[in-house]
CSV table of C-alpha atoms in Angstrom, one decimal:
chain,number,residue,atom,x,y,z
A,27,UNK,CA,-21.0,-16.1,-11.1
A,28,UNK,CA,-20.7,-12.4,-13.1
A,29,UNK,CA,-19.5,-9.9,-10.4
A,30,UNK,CA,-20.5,-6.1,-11.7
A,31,UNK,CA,-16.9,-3.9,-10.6
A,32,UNK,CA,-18.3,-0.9,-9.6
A,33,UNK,CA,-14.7,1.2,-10.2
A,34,UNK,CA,-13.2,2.4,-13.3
A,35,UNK,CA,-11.6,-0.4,-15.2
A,36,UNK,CA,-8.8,2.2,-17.2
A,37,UNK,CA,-8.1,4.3,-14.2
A,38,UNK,CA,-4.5,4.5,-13.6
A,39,UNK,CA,-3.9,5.2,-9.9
A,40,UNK,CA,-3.1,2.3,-7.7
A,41,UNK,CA,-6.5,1.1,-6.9
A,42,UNK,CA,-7.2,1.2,-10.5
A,43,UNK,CA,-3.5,-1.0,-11.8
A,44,UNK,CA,-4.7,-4.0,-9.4
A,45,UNK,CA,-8.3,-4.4,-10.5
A,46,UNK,CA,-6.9,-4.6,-13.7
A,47,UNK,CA,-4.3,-7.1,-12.6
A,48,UNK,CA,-7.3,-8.8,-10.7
A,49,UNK,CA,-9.6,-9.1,-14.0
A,50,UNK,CA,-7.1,-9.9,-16.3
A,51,UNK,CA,-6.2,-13.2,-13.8
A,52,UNK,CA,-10.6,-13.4,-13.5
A,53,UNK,CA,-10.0,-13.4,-17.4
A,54,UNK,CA,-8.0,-16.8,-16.9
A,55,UNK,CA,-9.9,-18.3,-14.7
A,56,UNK,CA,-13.1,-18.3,-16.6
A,57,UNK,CA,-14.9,-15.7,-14.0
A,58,UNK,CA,-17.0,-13.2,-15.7
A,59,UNK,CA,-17.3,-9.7,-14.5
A,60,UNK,CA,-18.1,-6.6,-16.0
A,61,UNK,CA,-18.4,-2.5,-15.1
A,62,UNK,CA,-21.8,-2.8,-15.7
A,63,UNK,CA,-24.6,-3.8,-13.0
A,64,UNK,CA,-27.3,-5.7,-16.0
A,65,UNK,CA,-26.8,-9.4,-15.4
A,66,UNK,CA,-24.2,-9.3,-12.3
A,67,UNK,CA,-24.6,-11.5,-9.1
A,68,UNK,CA,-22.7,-9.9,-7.1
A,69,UNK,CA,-21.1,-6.0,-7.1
A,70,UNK,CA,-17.3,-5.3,-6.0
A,71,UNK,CA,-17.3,-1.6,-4.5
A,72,UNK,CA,-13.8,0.0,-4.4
A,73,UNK,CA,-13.2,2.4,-1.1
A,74,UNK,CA,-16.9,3.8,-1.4
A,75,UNK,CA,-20.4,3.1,-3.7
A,76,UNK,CA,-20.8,4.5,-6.9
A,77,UNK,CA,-24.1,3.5,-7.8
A,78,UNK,CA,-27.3,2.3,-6.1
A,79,UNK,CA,-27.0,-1.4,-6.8
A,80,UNK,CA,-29.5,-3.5,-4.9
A,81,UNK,CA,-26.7,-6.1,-5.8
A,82,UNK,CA,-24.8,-8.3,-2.3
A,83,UNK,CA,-21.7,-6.1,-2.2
A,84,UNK,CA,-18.2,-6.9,-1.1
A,85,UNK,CA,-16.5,-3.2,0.1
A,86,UNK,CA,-12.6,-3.0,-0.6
A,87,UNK,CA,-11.7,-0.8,2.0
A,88,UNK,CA,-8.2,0.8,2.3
A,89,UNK,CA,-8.9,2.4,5.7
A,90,UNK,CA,-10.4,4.9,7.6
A,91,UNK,CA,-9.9,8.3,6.9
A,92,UNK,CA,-8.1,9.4,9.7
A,93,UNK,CA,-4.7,11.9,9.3
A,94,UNK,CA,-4.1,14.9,11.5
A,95,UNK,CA,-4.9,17.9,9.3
A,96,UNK,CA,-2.1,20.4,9.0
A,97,UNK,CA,-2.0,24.4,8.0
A,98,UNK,CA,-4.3,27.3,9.8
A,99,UNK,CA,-7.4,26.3,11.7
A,100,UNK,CA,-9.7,26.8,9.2
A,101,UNK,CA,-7.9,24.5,7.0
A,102,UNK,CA,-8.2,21.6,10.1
A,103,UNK,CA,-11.9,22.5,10.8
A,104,UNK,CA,-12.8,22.1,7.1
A,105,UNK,CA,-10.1,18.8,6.6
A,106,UNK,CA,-11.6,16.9,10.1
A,107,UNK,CA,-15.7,18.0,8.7
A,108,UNK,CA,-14.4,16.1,5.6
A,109,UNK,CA,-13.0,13.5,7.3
A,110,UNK,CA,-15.8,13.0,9.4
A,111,UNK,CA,-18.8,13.0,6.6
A,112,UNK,CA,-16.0,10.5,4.7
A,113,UNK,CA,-16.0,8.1,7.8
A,114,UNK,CA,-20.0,8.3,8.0
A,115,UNK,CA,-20.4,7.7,4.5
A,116,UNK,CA,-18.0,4.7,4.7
A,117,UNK,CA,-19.7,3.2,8.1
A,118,UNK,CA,-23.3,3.6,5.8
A,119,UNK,CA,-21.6,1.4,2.8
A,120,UNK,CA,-20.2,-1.3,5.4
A,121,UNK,CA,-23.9,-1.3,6.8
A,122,UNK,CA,-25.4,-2.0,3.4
A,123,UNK,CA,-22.6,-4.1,2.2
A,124,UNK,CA,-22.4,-8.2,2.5
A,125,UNK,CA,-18.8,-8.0,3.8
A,126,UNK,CA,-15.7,-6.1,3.7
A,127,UNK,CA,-12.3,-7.0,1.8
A,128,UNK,CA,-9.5,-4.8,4.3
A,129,UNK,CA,-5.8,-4.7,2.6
A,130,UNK,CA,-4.1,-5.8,6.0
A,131,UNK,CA,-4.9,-7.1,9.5
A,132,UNK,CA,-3.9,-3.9,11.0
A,133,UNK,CA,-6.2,-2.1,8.1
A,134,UNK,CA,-9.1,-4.5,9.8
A,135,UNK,CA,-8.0,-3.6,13.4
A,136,UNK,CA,-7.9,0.0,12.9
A,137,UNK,CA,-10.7,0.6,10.4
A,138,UNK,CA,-12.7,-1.4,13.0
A,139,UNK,CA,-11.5,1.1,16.1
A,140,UNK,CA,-11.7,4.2,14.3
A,141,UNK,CA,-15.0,3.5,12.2
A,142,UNK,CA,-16.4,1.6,15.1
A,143,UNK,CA,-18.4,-0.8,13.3
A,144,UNK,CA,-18.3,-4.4,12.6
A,145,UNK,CA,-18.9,-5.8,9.2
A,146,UNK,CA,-21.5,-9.0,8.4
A,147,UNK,CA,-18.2,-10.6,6.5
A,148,UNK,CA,-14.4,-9.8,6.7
A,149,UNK,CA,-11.6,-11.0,4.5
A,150,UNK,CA,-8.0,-9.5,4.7
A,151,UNK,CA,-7.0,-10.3,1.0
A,152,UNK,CA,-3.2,-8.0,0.2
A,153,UNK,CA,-3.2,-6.8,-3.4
A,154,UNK,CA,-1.2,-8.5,-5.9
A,155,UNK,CA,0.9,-8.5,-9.0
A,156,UNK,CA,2.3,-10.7,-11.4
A,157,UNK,CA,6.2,-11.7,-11.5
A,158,UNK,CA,5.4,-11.9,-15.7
A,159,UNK,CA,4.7,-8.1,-15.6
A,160,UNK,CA,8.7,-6.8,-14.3
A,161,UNK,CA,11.5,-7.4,-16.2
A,162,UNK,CA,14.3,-10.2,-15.0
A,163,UNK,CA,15.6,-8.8,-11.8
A,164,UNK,CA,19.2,-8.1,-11.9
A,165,UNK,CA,20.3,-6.9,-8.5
A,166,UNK,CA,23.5,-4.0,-7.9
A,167,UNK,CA,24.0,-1.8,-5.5
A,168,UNK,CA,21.1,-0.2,-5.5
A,169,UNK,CA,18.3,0.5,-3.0
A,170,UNK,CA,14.8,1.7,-4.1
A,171,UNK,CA,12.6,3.9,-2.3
A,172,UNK,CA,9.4,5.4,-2.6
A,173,UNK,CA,7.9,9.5,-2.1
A,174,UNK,CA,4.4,10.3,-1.6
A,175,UNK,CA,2.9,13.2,-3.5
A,176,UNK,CA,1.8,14.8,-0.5
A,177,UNK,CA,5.2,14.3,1.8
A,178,UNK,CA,2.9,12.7,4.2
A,179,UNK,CA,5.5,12.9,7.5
A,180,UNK,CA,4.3,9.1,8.2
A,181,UNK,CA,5.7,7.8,5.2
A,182,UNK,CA,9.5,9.0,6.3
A,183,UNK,CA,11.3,9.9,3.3
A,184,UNK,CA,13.1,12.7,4.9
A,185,UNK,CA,14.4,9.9,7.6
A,186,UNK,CA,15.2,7.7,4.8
A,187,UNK,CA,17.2,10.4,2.9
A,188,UNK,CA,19.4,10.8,5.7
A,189,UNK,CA,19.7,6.9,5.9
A,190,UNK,CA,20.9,7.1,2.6
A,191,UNK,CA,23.4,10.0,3.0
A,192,UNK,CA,24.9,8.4,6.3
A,193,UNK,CA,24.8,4.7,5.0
A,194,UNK,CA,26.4,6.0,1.3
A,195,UNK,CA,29.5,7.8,3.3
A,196,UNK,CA,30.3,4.2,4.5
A,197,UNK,CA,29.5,2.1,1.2
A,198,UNK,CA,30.3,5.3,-1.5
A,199,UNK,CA,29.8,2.1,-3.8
A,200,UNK,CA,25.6,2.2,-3.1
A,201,UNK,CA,23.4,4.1,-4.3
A,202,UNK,CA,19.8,4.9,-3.6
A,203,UNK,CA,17.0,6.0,-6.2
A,204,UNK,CA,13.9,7.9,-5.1
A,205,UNK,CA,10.9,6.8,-7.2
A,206,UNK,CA,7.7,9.8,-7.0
A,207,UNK,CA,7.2,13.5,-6.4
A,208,UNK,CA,9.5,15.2,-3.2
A,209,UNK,CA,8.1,17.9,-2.0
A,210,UNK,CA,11.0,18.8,0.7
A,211,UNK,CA,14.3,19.9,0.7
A,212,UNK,CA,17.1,18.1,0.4
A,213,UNK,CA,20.5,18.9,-0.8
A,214,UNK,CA,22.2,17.0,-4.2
A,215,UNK,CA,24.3,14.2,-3.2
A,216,UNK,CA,25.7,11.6,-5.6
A,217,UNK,CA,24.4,8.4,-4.1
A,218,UNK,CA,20.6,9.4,-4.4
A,219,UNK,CA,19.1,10.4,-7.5
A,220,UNK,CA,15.6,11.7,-7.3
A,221,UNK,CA,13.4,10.6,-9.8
A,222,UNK,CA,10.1,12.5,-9.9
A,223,UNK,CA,6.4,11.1,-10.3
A,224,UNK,CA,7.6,7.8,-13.0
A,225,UNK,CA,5.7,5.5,-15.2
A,226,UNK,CA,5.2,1.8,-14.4
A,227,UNK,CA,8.3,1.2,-16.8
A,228,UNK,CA,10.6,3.3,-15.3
A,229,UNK,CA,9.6,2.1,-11.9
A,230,UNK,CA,9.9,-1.8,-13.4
A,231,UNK,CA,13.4,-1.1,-14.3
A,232,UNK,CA,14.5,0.6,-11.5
A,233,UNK,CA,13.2,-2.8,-10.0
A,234,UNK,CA,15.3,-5.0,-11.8
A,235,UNK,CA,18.3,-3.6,-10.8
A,236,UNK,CA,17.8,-2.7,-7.0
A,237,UNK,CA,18.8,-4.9,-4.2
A,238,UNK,CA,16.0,-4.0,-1.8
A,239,UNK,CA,13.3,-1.4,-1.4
A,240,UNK,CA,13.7,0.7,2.1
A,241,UNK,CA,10.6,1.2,3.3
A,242,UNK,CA,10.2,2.2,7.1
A,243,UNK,CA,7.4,4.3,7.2
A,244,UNK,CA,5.5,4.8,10.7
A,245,UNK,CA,2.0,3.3,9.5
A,246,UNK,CA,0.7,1.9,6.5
A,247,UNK,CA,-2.2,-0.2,5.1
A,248,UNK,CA,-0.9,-2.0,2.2
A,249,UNK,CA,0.9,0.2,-0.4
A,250,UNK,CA,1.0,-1.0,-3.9
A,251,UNK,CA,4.8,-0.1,-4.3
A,252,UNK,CA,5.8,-2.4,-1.6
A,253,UNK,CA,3.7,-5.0,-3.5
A,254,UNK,CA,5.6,-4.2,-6.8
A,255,UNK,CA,8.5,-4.7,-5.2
A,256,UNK,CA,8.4,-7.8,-3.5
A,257,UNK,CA,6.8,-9.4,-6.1
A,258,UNK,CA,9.5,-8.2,-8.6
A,259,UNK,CA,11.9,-10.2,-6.2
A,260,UNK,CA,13.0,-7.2,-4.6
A,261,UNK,CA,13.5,-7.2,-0.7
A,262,UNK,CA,12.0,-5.1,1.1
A,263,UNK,CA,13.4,-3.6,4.6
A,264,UNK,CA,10.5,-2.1,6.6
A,265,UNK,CA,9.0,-1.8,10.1
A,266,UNK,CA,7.5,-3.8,12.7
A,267,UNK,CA,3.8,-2.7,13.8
A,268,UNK,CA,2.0,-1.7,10.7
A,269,UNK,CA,0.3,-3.3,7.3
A,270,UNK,CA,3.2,-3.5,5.6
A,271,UNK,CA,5.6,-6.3,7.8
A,272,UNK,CA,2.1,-8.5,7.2
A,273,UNK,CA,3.0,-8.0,3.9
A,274,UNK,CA,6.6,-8.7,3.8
A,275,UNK,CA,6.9,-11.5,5.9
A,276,UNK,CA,9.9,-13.6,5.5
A,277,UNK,CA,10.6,-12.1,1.9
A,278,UNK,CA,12.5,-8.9,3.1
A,279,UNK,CA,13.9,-8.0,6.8
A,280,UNK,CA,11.5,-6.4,9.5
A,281,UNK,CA,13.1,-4.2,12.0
A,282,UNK,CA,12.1,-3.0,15.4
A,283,UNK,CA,12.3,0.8,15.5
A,284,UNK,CA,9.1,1.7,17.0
A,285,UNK,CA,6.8,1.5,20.1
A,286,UNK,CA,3.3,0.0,18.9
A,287,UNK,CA,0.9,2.3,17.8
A,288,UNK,CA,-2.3,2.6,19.7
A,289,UNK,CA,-5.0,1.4,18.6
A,290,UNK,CA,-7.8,3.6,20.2
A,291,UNK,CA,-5.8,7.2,19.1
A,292,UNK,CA,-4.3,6.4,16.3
A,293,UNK,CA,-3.7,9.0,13.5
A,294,UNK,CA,-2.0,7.9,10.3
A,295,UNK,CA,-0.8,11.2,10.0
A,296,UNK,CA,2.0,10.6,12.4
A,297,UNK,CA,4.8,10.0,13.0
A,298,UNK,CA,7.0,9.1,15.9
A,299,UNK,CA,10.6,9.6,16.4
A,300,UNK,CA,12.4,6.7,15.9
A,301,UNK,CA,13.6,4.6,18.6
A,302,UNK,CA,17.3,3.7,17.0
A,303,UNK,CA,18.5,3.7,13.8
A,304,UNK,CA,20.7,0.8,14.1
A,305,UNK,CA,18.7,-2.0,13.2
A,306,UNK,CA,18.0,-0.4,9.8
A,307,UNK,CA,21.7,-0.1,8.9
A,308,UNK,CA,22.1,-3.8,10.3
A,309,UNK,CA,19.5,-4.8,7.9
A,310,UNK,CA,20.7,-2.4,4.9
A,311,UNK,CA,24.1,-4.7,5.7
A,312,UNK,CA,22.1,-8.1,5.5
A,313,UNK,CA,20.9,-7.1,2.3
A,314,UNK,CA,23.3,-4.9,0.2
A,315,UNK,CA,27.1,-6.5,2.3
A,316,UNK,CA,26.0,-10.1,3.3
A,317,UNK,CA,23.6,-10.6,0.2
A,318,UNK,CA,21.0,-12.9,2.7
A,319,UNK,CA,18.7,-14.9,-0.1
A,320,UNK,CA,15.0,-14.2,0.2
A,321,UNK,CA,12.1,-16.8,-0.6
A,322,UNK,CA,9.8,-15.1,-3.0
A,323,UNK,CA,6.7,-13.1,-2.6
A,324,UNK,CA,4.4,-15.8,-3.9
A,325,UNK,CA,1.5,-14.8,-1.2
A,326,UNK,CA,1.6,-11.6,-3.3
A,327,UNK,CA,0.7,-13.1,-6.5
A,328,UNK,CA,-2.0,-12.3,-8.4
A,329,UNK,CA,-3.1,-15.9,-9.4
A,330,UNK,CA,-3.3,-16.7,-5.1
A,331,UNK,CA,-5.0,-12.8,-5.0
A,332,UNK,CA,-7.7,-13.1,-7.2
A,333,UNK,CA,-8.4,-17.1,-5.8
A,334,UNK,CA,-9.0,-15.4,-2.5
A,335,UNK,CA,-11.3,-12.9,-4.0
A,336,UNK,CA,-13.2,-15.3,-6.1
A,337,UNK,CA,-14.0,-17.6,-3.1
A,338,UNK,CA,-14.7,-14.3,-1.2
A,339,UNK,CA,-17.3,-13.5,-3.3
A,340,UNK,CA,-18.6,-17.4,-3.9
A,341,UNK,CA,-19.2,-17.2,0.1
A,342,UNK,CA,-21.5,-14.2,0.1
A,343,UNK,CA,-23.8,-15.7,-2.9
């Protein structure tokens, strides 16, 4: 079995640093691939098709394109036309494809209602790292967190901020790092440090000493930083309804802060007010004051990963 890997094998955005990690474990397991289609069984098409391959196809989907567009009204008219020829182009691909690889259940469940098709094949396979890429994890008292480029409202970094600045004026002995670009406004405080847009060794060492990653977005599919995290044997402290509790499992704490999200009008874009803060601080205490064990993230792992994708591919052929 030669799979062609119809993506960029250097590219160095998320997508692009776990198809490397996926090869590199193909590399160890004797499966051949290549990013060319000549003398491929089988093609492995990231988000969209590249190329006409006549090849069977497995689609790695990381959702449906669906956020509320934001600025004047012809901004939103032009954003939901893109959004729309986007969707109709990804619906075509799932057509022509042999199955679909979603990142999470709720990924499946929503890329299903939104896109309103249903695949030949489905697998929900996470993404995955390997323990041997981050340094030995060193815990203090440190949480990590994680900004988005585009201060995406959903993905609550101004609620988190003012986590950290309550929490901090209880525990001055914690202190929380901010890992990627913020875009808002937020005044200096010595407990957070911002970090700007970071290279994977900056973010591996920020890792190694952090007791958990807080990560209580509204919705998400399956970020690679929560990933990173876990699999680095840090915590992670998220919310209930949404990719990324699939993802964490028993290996972090899960809080309740958040009415389900609807299935039929869901908009990734938004982002609900929160029910109660309390259960996050209860679970920023299990973590950082009571120092709870975790089991480790070994679902997560690159070796289990790329297993999953192999036999993915085996049962398409």
């Amino acid at each position: 079995m030669k799979i062609f890997i119809e993506y960029d094998l250097k590219n160095q955005s998320g997508k692009g640093f776990f198809i490397q990690r996926l090869t590199t474990q193909w590399d160890k397991m004797g499966i051949k691939y290549s990013d060319k289609e000549n003398g491929c069984d089988a093609r492995l098409a990231v988000t969209r098709f590249r190329t006409k391959s006549k090849l069977p196809t497995l689609l790695r989907i990381d959702g449906s394109y669906n956020e509320i567009p934001s600025g004047n009204v012809k901004d939103k008219k032009r954003l939901i036309n893109s959004m729309n020829w986007k969707n109709k182009k990804m619906r075509e691909n799932i057509k022509k494809s042999a199955g679909v690889i979603w990142q999470s259940e709720f990924c499946r469940k929503m890329g299903i209602a939104m896109l309103k098709i249903k695949p030949r094949k489905e697998f929900v396979i996470f993404n995955g790292a390997s323990p041997r890429e981050f340094f030995t994890h060193n815990p203090g008292p440190n949480v990590v967190m994680s900004a988005h480029w585009k201060n995406r409202t959903h993905k609550r970094l101004k609620e988190m901020l003012q986590i950290a600045e309550a929490y901090s004026a209880d525990h001055p002995d914690i202190f929380f790092h901010v890992l990627g670009d913020y875009q808002g406004k937020f005044k200096k405080h010595k407990n957070i440090k911002f970090y700007g847009r970071v290279n994977q060794e900056k973010m591996k060492e920020v890792f190694s000493i952090s007791s958990c990653m807080l990560n209580i977005c509204y919705a998400d599919w399956c970020p690679n930083a929560v990933v990173e995290a876990l699999v680095a044997g840090v915590p992670v402290i998220c919310t209930a309804n949404h990719g990324v509790s699939e993802i964490v499992k028993d290996t972090g704490v899960i809080v309740d802060i958040d009415d389900p999200i609807p299935t039929k009008h869901f908009r990734m874009a938004e982002n609900k007010p929160i029910k109660s803060l309390l259960p996050v601080y209860k679970a920023l205490d299990k973590v950082m004051i009571e120092k709870v064990d975790f089991p480790r993230a070994e679902h997560l792992y690159i070796e289990s990963v790329a297993k999953q994708y192999a036999d993915a591919f085996r049962s398409i052929l």
